[in-house]
Amino acid sequence: MKQTWIHSLLILLIITIFSACEEKPTIKHSGKTVEIGVIVPLSGEHVSLGVKALIGLNAAHALQPLTVTGDRIQLHIGDNNSSIKGSLSLLEKFAENTDIKAIIILLNSYGALSIKQMINKKKIPVIAAIATHETLTTQSNYITRVSSSNDTQGKMAAFFAHDELLINRVAVFYDADSVYSTSLAQFFKEEFTDIGGTVYDELTANMPADQLERRLRALQEKGVELIYTSAIKRNAIHLLQINKKFNLNFQFIGTGNMLANMKERGITDYTELSEGTFVVAEYFDDRIKSIIEQQMRRYAKKKAIEFNTHSLLAYDSYLLLRDALKNCAECSRSTLNEALRNNRGFAGISDTIRTKDGDVKRPMFINKIHNEKMYVYVKVF
């Protein structure tokens, strides 16, 4: 990958972000308000995810509080206490309030799937910022997904391993009790097998360390070179620790959400152990976060803001909402829903983003971790 190409792409990105982030001085408050509900875990098991995602949403809102027609966007933020019951209660509350035009959910795939039926019943437009499960959009006419689907991410990783890295023997490592993790692993396995590769073993994150070590040594003897990992549990760190300790020299492909989850769970040495890991993500290069952080400080007056993938997805979700509202100042929920689910294109953080029937259409990046930083390796359309 030529450095000149990377630098050119970065320059274009900086221009895009600065133009997207700056509130145009000609926009004046119309005196009207558009009310939006937000469901986010700010307590309980998933509080770290919620806090990080809300940083991104609040950043976007602080930078661009008005629609292009001057209406003020008001966010009603509700804590679901990391529970399905809490999400359903908030969904009911927001849906019954006719002033609320749409809802942004900062939930993982399991959390979003758990309220999908209620969303369909209430017929209120919902933006799923973080959730990646493909059935969110295929089985609902009211949900728009901002993160690329598990189908897309898993298949992309398989093609990259087989066609770019020229690897034919792999294994997968995943959380057996995670909808997100198992779905990614399944799509990777199916695609990798279809294009001629062989998946030699399936390893789970709850496997005892000694058993995992034996299985990894056996894979090395069989000539397996790469492990696709979608695991997000705390003990998933064992995979990298064993690889480093015994110099097994496996290559790894992971996901941006996986890295975000590891950091949110307080696994501080994960990035260090991930040296050389390839990461399938919606965003490239850690420098993106620095640019946004600098902009955010000007508005929120914060000295240090730490973004991750969940923050950036929430940021893009707000940009989608704002773009959909540009011709929808006093529109109905159904009209706004159509504008969200079939968007012709708006300037997201890293590139132009479109939606078709609620499914996001956006470029993806294969990044590589080096010296605890993430750098672009290749862009995939």
Short mmCIF file of C-alpha atoms in Angstrom, two decimals:
data_model
loop_
_atom_site.label_atom_id
_atom_site.label_comp_id
_atom_site.label_asym_id
_atom_site.label_seq_id
_atom_site.Cartn_x
_atom_site.Cartn_y
_atom_site.Cartn_z
CA MET A 1 0.00 0.00 0.00
CA LYS A 2 1.61 3.21 -1.13
CA GLN A 3 2.00 5.90 1.51
CA THR A 4 1.00 8.61 -0.98
CA TRP A 5 -2.39 6.96 -1.48
CA ILE A 6 -2.93 6.72 2.26
CA HIS A 7 -1.97 10.35 2.81
CA SER A 8 -4.30 11.50 0.02
CA LEU A 9 -7.16 9.52 1.51
CA LEU A 10 -6.46 10.96 4.95
CA ILE A 11 -6.46 14.52 3.60
CA LEU A 12 -9.82 13.94 1.91
CA LEU A 13 -11.15 12.47 5.14
CA ILE A 14 -10.02 15.48 7.18
CA ILE A 15 -11.74 17.84 4.74
CA THR A 16 -14.93 15.75 4.92
CA ILE A 17 -14.96 15.64 8.71
CA PHE A 18 -14.28 19.32 9.17
CA SER A 19 -16.98 20.28 6.68
CA ALA A 20 -19.43 17.83 8.24
CA CYS A 21 -18.66 18.86 11.81
CA GLU A 22 -18.88 22.62 11.43
CA GLU A 23 -22.34 24.08 11.97
CA LYS A 24 -23.00 26.40 9.01
CA PRO A 25 -23.24 30.00 10.25
CA THR A 26 -26.23 30.73 7.99
CA ILE A 27 -28.45 28.26 9.86
CA LYS A 28 -30.62 30.00 12.43
CA HIS A 29 -32.97 28.39 14.91
CA SER A 30 -36.45 28.24 13.40
CA GLY A 31 -38.10 28.07 16.79
CA LYS A 32 -39.24 24.51 16.12
CA THR A 33 -37.97 21.33 17.76
CA VAL A 34 -37.63 17.76 16.53
CA GLU A 35 -37.74 15.29 19.42
CA ILE A 36 -35.80 12.01 19.26
CA GLY A 37 -35.74 9.17 21.78
CA VAL A 38 -32.49 7.41 22.71
CA ILE A 39 -32.29 3.98 24.36
CA VAL A 40 -28.86 3.31 25.88
CA PRO A 41 -27.41 1.22 28.74
CA LEU A 42 -26.00 3.70 31.26
CA SER A 43 -26.04 1.22 34.14
CA GLY A 44 -25.74 -2.53 34.49
CA GLU A 45 -23.71 -5.03 32.48
CA HIS A 46 -23.38 -3.00 29.28
CA VAL A 47 -22.72 0.40 30.83
CA SER A 48 -19.29 0.73 29.18
CA LEU A 49 -20.80 0.24 25.73
CA GLY A 50 -23.50 2.78 26.49
CA VAL A 51 -21.14 5.42 27.84
CA LYS A 52 -18.80 5.17 24.84
CA ALA A 53 -21.63 5.22 22.33
CA LEU A 54 -23.28 8.19 24.03
CA ILE A 55 -20.02 10.14 23.80
CA GLY A 56 -20.22 9.87 20.02
CA LEU A 57 -23.91 10.75 19.88
CA ASN A 58 -23.48 13.76 22.15
CA ALA A 59 -20.45 14.88 20.13
CA ALA A 60 -22.42 14.90 16.90
CA HIS A 61 -25.34 16.68 18.58
CA ALA A 62 -23.08 19.32 20.13
CA LEU A 63 -21.46 20.01 16.78
CA GLN A 64 -24.71 20.15 14.79
CA PRO A 65 -27.71 20.75 17.07
CA LEU A 66 -29.91 22.10 14.26
CA THR A 67 -31.32 20.56 11.11
CA VAL A 68 -30.52 22.27 7.82
CA THR A 69 -33.90 24.01 8.09
CA GLY A 70 -33.05 25.37 11.54
CA ASP A 71 -35.13 23.04 13.72
CA ARG A 72 -33.47 22.12 17.00
CA ILE A 73 -32.93 18.40 17.54
CA GLN A 74 -33.79 17.44 21.11
CA LEU A 75 -32.53 14.10 22.43
CA HIS A 76 -34.54 12.30 25.14
CA ILE A 77 -31.97 9.92 26.61
CA GLY A 78 -33.28 6.88 28.49
CA ASP A 79 -31.24 4.33 30.46
CA ASN A 80 -32.45 0.76 29.90
CA ASN A 81 -30.35 -0.57 32.81
CA SER A 82 -28.82 -3.12 30.40
CA SER A 83 -32.09 -5.07 30.39
CA ILE A 84 -34.67 -6.10 27.80
CA LYS A 85 -37.41 -5.01 30.19
CA GLY A 86 -35.86 -1.56 30.40
CA SER A 87 -35.60 -1.30 26.61
CA LEU A 88 -39.22 -2.34 26.11
CA SER A 89 -40.40 0.15 28.73
CA LEU A 90 -38.52 3.01 27.06
CA LEU A 91 -39.70 1.95 23.62
CA GLU A 92 -43.29 1.98 24.83
CA LYS A 93 -42.80 5.40 26.43
CA PHE A 94 -41.20 6.96 23.35
CA ALA A 95 -43.65 5.39 20.90
CA GLU A 96 -46.67 6.68 22.83
CA ASN A 97 -45.26 10.22 22.79
CA THR A 98 -46.42 11.54 19.43
CA ASP A 99 -43.89 14.38 19.59
CA ILE A 100 -41.03 11.89 19.29
CA LYS A 101 -40.35 11.25 15.61
CA ALA A 102 -37.78 8.45 15.84
CA ILE A 103 -35.59 6.48 18.24
CA ILE A 104 -31.84 5.84 18.21
CA ILE A 105 -30.89 2.60 19.98
CA LEU A 106 -27.33 2.23 21.26
CA LEU A 107 -27.65 -1.51 21.86
CA ASN A 108 -25.77 -4.64 20.80
CA SER A 109 -27.33 -7.17 18.43
CA TYR A 110 -28.98 -9.22 21.17
CA GLY A 111 -30.48 -6.12 22.76
CA ALA A 112 -31.80 -4.84 19.43
CA LEU A 113 -33.22 -8.21 18.36
CA SER A 114 -35.03 -8.49 21.70
CA ILE A 115 -37.17 -5.44 20.95
CA LYS A 116 -37.56 -5.89 17.19
CA GLN A 117 -41.08 -7.29 17.48
CA MET A 118 -42.23 -4.36 19.60
CA ILE A 119 -40.67 -1.90 17.13
CA ASN A 120 -42.67 -3.51 14.32
CA LYS A 121 -45.82 -3.28 16.42
CA LYS A 122 -45.34 0.39 17.31
CA LYS A 123 -44.31 1.34 13.76
CA ILE A 124 -41.83 3.96 14.90
CA PRO A 125 -38.60 4.55 12.94
CA VAL A 126 -35.52 3.25 14.74
CA ILE A 127 -31.83 3.75 13.98
CA ALA A 128 -29.72 0.83 15.23
CA ALA A 129 -26.30 2.40 15.70
CA ILE A 130 -24.23 -0.54 16.91
CA ALA A 131 -26.19 -3.76 16.26
CA THR A 132 -24.94 -5.74 13.27
CA HIS A 133 -27.39 -8.64 12.91
CA GLU A 134 -28.75 -8.83 9.37
CA THR A 135 -32.32 -9.80 10.39
CA LEU A 136 -32.81 -6.43 12.06
CA THR A 137 -33.49 -4.96 8.64
CA THR A 138 -34.68 -8.00 6.70
CA GLN A 139 -37.41 -8.75 9.27
CA SER A 140 -38.42 -5.19 10.08
CA ASN A 141 -39.65 -2.28 8.00
CA TYR A 142 -38.89 0.23 10.75
CA ILE A 143 -35.23 -0.37 11.63
CA THR A 144 -32.27 1.20 9.83
CA ARG A 145 -28.84 -0.23 10.59
CA VAL A 146 -25.71 1.96 10.53
CA SER A 147 -23.12 -0.75 11.16
CA SER A 148 -22.36 -3.23 8.38
CA SER A 149 -24.05 -6.60 8.84
CA ASN A 150 -22.44 -9.74 10.20
CA ASP A 151 -22.97 -11.24 6.76
CA THR A 152 -20.91 -8.49 5.11
CA GLN A 153 -18.15 -8.45 7.72
CA GLY A 154 -17.75 -12.22 7.95
CA LYS A 155 -17.64 -12.73 4.20
CA MET A 156 -15.24 -9.83 3.71
CA ALA A 157 -12.83 -11.34 6.23
CA ALA A 158 -13.02 -14.70 4.44
CA PHE A 159 -12.23 -13.18 1.04
CA PHE A 160 -9.37 -11.15 2.49
CA ALA A 161 -7.80 -14.18 4.17
CA HIS A 162 -8.10 -16.38 1.09
CA ASP A 163 -7.55 -14.00 -1.82
CA GLU A 164 -5.30 -11.29 -0.33
CA LEU A 165 -3.28 -13.18 2.28
CA LEU A 166 -3.37 -16.39 0.19
CA ILE A 167 -4.20 -18.53 3.21
CA ASN A 168 -6.09 -21.81 2.75
CA ARG A 169 -6.06 -23.25 6.29
CA VAL A 170 -7.79 -21.43 9.13
CA ALA A 171 -9.62 -21.86 12.42
CA VAL A 172 -12.32 -19.73 14.06
CA PHE A 173 -12.57 -18.47 17.64
CA TYR A 174 -15.90 -17.20 18.96
CA ASP A 175 -18.31 -16.85 21.90
CA ALA A 176 -20.81 -19.70 21.71
CA ASP A 177 -23.41 -17.76 23.72
CA SER A 178 -23.15 -14.49 21.77
CA VAL A 179 -25.52 -13.78 18.86
CA TYR A 180 -23.02 -11.31 17.44
CA SER A 181 -19.99 -13.57 17.71
CA THR A 182 -21.57 -16.82 16.48
CA SER A 183 -23.19 -15.10 13.51
CA LEU A 184 -19.90 -13.56 12.37
CA ALA A 185 -18.07 -16.86 12.76
CA GLN A 186 -20.75 -18.73 10.81
CA PHE A 187 -20.67 -16.34 7.85
CA PHE A 188 -16.87 -16.47 7.79
CA LYS A 189 -16.84 -20.30 7.84
CA GLU A 190 -19.44 -20.62 5.09
CA GLU A 191 -17.75 -18.14 2.77
CA PHE A 192 -14.22 -19.39 3.39
CA THR A 193 -15.30 -22.95 2.61
CA ASP A 194 -17.24 -21.87 -0.49
CA ILE A 195 -14.18 -20.19 -2.02
CA GLY A 196 -11.98 -23.24 -1.53
CA GLY A 197 -10.47 -22.87 1.93
CA THR A 198 -10.57 -25.29 4.86
CA VAL A 199 -11.70 -24.51 8.41
CA TYR A 200 -9.77 -26.96 10.58
CA ASP A 201 -11.24 -26.20 14.00
CA GLU A 202 -13.79 -24.15 15.90
CA LEU A 203 -12.59 -22.81 19.23
CA THR A 204 -14.80 -21.19 21.86
CA ALA A 205 -13.85 -18.40 24.25
CA ASN A 206 -15.06 -20.30 27.33
CA MET A 207 -12.60 -23.11 26.66
CA PRO A 208 -10.12 -23.70 29.55
CA ALA A 209 -6.69 -22.22 28.82
CA ASP A 210 -4.90 -25.60 28.93
CA GLN A 211 -7.36 -27.12 26.47
CA LEU A 212 -7.09 -24.10 24.20
CA GLU A 213 -3.31 -24.41 24.26
CA ARG A 214 -3.45 -28.07 23.16
CA ARG A 215 -5.86 -27.29 20.33
CA LEU A 216 -3.73 -24.39 19.11
CA ARG A 217 -0.59 -26.53 19.09
CA ALA A 218 -2.45 -29.17 17.09
CA LEU A 219 -3.56 -26.55 14.59
CA GLN A 220 0.00 -25.34 14.18
CA GLU A 221 1.11 -28.89 13.37
CA LYS A 222 -1.58 -29.08 10.68
CA GLY A 223 -0.23 -25.97 9.01
CA VAL A 224 -3.03 -23.62 10.04
CA GLU A 225 -1.78 -20.04 9.66
CA LEU A 226 -4.70 -17.81 10.58
CA ILE A 227 -7.49 -17.62 13.14
CA TYR A 228 -10.62 -15.57 12.57
CA THR A 229 -11.82 -14.27 15.92
CA SER A 230 -15.14 -12.65 16.76
CA ALA A 231 -14.92 -13.37 20.50
CA ILE A 232 -15.60 -10.46 22.87
CA LYS A 233 -15.48 -12.16 26.28
CA ARG A 234 -12.83 -11.25 28.80
CA ASN A 235 -11.19 -14.69 28.61
CA ALA A 236 -10.79 -14.31 24.85
CA ILE A 237 -7.48 -12.74 25.78
CA HIS A 238 -6.18 -16.28 26.43
CA LEU A 239 -5.94 -16.85 22.68
CA LEU A 240 -3.47 -14.02 22.21
CA GLN A 241 -1.57 -14.77 25.42
CA ILE A 242 -0.98 -18.38 24.39
CA ASN A 243 0.00 -17.36 20.86
CA LYS A 244 2.62 -14.97 22.21
CA LYS A 245 3.89 -17.14 25.05
CA PHE A 246 4.62 -20.16 22.86
CA ASN A 247 5.54 -18.29 19.66
CA LEU A 248 2.82 -20.02 17.67
CA ASN A 249 2.86 -17.16 15.14
CA PHE A 250 -0.78 -17.34 14.08
CA GLN A 251 -2.17 -14.41 12.14
CA PHE A 252 -5.52 -13.03 13.29
CA ILE A 253 -8.47 -11.26 11.72
CA GLY A 254 -10.90 -9.56 14.08
CA THR A 255 -13.55 -6.82 14.01
CA GLY A 256 -13.78 -3.20 15.08
CA ASN A 257 -16.62 -4.04 17.47
CA MET A 258 -14.46 -6.77 18.99
CA LEU A 259 -11.70 -4.28 19.78
CA ALA A 260 -14.20 -1.82 21.22
CA ASN A 261 -15.70 -4.51 23.46
CA MET A 262 -12.30 -5.58 24.74
CA LYS A 263 -11.37 -2.03 25.69
CA GLU A 264 -14.75 -1.46 27.32
CA ARG A 265 -14.26 -4.59 29.43
CA GLY A 266 -11.02 -3.17 30.81
CA ILE A 267 -8.62 -5.54 29.03
CA THR A 268 -5.80 -3.02 28.79
CA ASP A 269 -3.16 -5.26 27.22
CA TYR A 270 -5.40 -6.47 24.39
CA THR A 271 -4.08 -3.99 21.83
CA GLU A 272 -0.48 -4.79 22.70
CA LEU A 273 -1.08 -8.52 22.30
CA SER A 274 -2.92 -7.84 19.04
CA GLU A 275 0.20 -6.63 17.23
CA GLY A 276 -0.17 -7.51 13.55
CA THR A 277 -3.87 -8.35 13.81
CA PHE A 278 -6.06 -7.41 10.84
CA VAL A 279 -9.31 -5.67 11.75
CA VAL A 280 -12.46 -5.47 9.62
CA ALA A 281 -14.12 -2.15 10.45
CA GLU A 282 -16.21 0.76 9.21
CA TYR A 283 -13.43 3.21 10.02
CA PHE A 284 -9.73 3.38 9.28
CA ASP A 285 -6.73 4.77 11.07
CA ASP A 286 -6.64 5.91 14.69
CA ARG A 287 -5.98 9.45 13.46
CA ILE A 288 -9.68 9.78 12.67
CA LYS A 289 -10.48 9.77 16.37
CA SER A 290 -7.93 12.47 17.08
CA ILE A 291 -9.51 14.77 14.50
CA ILE A 292 -12.99 14.35 15.98
CA GLU A 293 -11.70 14.70 19.53
CA GLN A 294 -10.11 18.03 18.65
CA GLN A 295 -13.38 19.26 17.18
CA MET A 296 -15.39 18.00 20.15
CA ARG A 297 -13.19 19.81 22.67
CA ARG A 298 -14.07 23.12 21.05
CA TYR A 299 -17.75 22.56 21.76
CA ALA A 300 -17.87 20.42 24.91
CA LYS A 301 -14.80 22.01 26.51
CA LYS A 302 -13.43 18.61 27.49
CA LYS A 303 -9.70 18.08 27.69
CA ALA A 304 -9.68 14.37 26.92
CA ILE A 305 -12.28 12.33 25.07
CA GLU A 306 -11.66 8.70 24.19
CA PHE A 307 -13.61 7.40 21.21
CA ASN A 308 -13.99 3.83 19.99
CA THR A 309 -15.94 2.16 17.19
CA HIS A 310 -19.19 2.36 19.15
CA SER A 311 -18.70 6.11 19.58
CA LEU A 312 -18.14 6.58 15.86
CA LEU A 313 -21.16 4.48 14.88
CA ALA A 314 -23.35 6.56 17.18
CA TYR A 315 -21.85 9.71 15.63
CA ASP A 316 -22.73 8.47 12.13
CA SER A 317 -26.23 7.55 13.31
CA TYR A 318 -26.86 11.15 14.26
CA LEU A 319 -25.54 12.33 10.89
CA LEU A 320 -27.99 9.96 9.17
CA LEU A 321 -30.85 11.29 11.28
CA ARG A 322 -29.95 14.90 10.55
CA ASP A 323 -29.70 14.23 6.82
CA ALA A 324 -33.07 12.45 6.78
CA LEU A 325 -34.64 15.45 8.53
CA LYS A 326 -33.50 17.97 5.91
CA ASN A 327 -36.70 17.54 3.90
CA CYS A 328 -38.79 16.38 6.80
CA ALA A 329 -39.23 19.33 9.16
CA GLU A 330 -42.80 18.49 10.15
CA CYS A 331 -43.18 15.11 8.51
CA SER A 332 -44.89 12.01 9.87
CA ARG A 333 -43.06 9.06 11.35
CA SER A 334 -43.72 7.04 8.21
CA THR A 335 -42.20 9.72 5.97
CA LEU A 336 -39.13 10.03 8.20
CA ASN A 337 -38.84 6.24 8.26
CA GLU A 338 -38.65 6.19 4.47
CA ALA A 339 -36.01 8.94 4.50
CA LEU A 340 -33.92 6.93 6.95
CA ARG A 341 -34.28 3.52 5.31
CA ASN A 342 -33.64 4.71 1.76
CA ASN A 343 -31.05 7.46 1.98
CA ARG A 344 -29.28 8.40 -1.25
CA GLY A 345 -26.09 9.36 0.54
CA PHE A 346 -24.68 11.63 3.22
CA ALA A 347 -21.17 12.47 4.39
CA GLY A 348 -20.32 10.12 7.25
CA ILE A 349 -17.16 10.21 9.32
CA SER A 350 -15.02 8.16 6.96
CA ASP A 351 -16.96 8.13 3.69
CA THR A 352 -20.33 8.52 1.99
CA ILE A 353 -23.01 6.36 3.58
CA ARG A 354 -26.23 5.19 1.93
CA THR A 355 -29.13 3.04 3.03
CA LYS A 356 -31.36 0.72 1.03
CA ASP A 357 -34.39 -0.85 2.70
CA GLY A 358 -32.78 -0.12 6.05
CA ASP A 359 -29.53 -1.89 5.20
CA VAL A 360 -26.44 0.32 5.28
CA LYS A 361 -24.27 0.67 2.19
CA ARG A 362 -20.83 1.93 3.16
CA PRO A 363 -17.19 1.19 2.36
CA MET A 364 -15.34 -1.05 4.79
CA PHE A 365 -11.69 -1.07 5.75
CA ILE A 366 -9.20 -3.78 6.57
CA ASN A 367 -6.92 -2.21 9.17
CA LYS A 368 -3.77 -3.57 10.76
CA ILE A 369 -2.61 -3.02 14.33
CA HIS A 370 0.99 -1.87 14.68
CA ASN A 371 2.61 -0.43 17.81
CA GLU A 372 -0.81 -0.39 19.51
CA LYS A 373 -2.24 1.81 16.75
CA MET A 374 -4.57 0.91 13.90
CA TYR A 375 -3.63 1.78 10.31
CA VAL A 376 -5.48 1.29 7.04
CA TYR A 377 -4.38 -1.72 5.00
CA VAL A 378 -7.01 -1.78 2.25
CA LYS A 379 -10.37 -0.17 1.50
CA VAL A 380 -13.21 -2.39 0.30
CA PHE A 381 -16.34 -1.08 -1.43
#
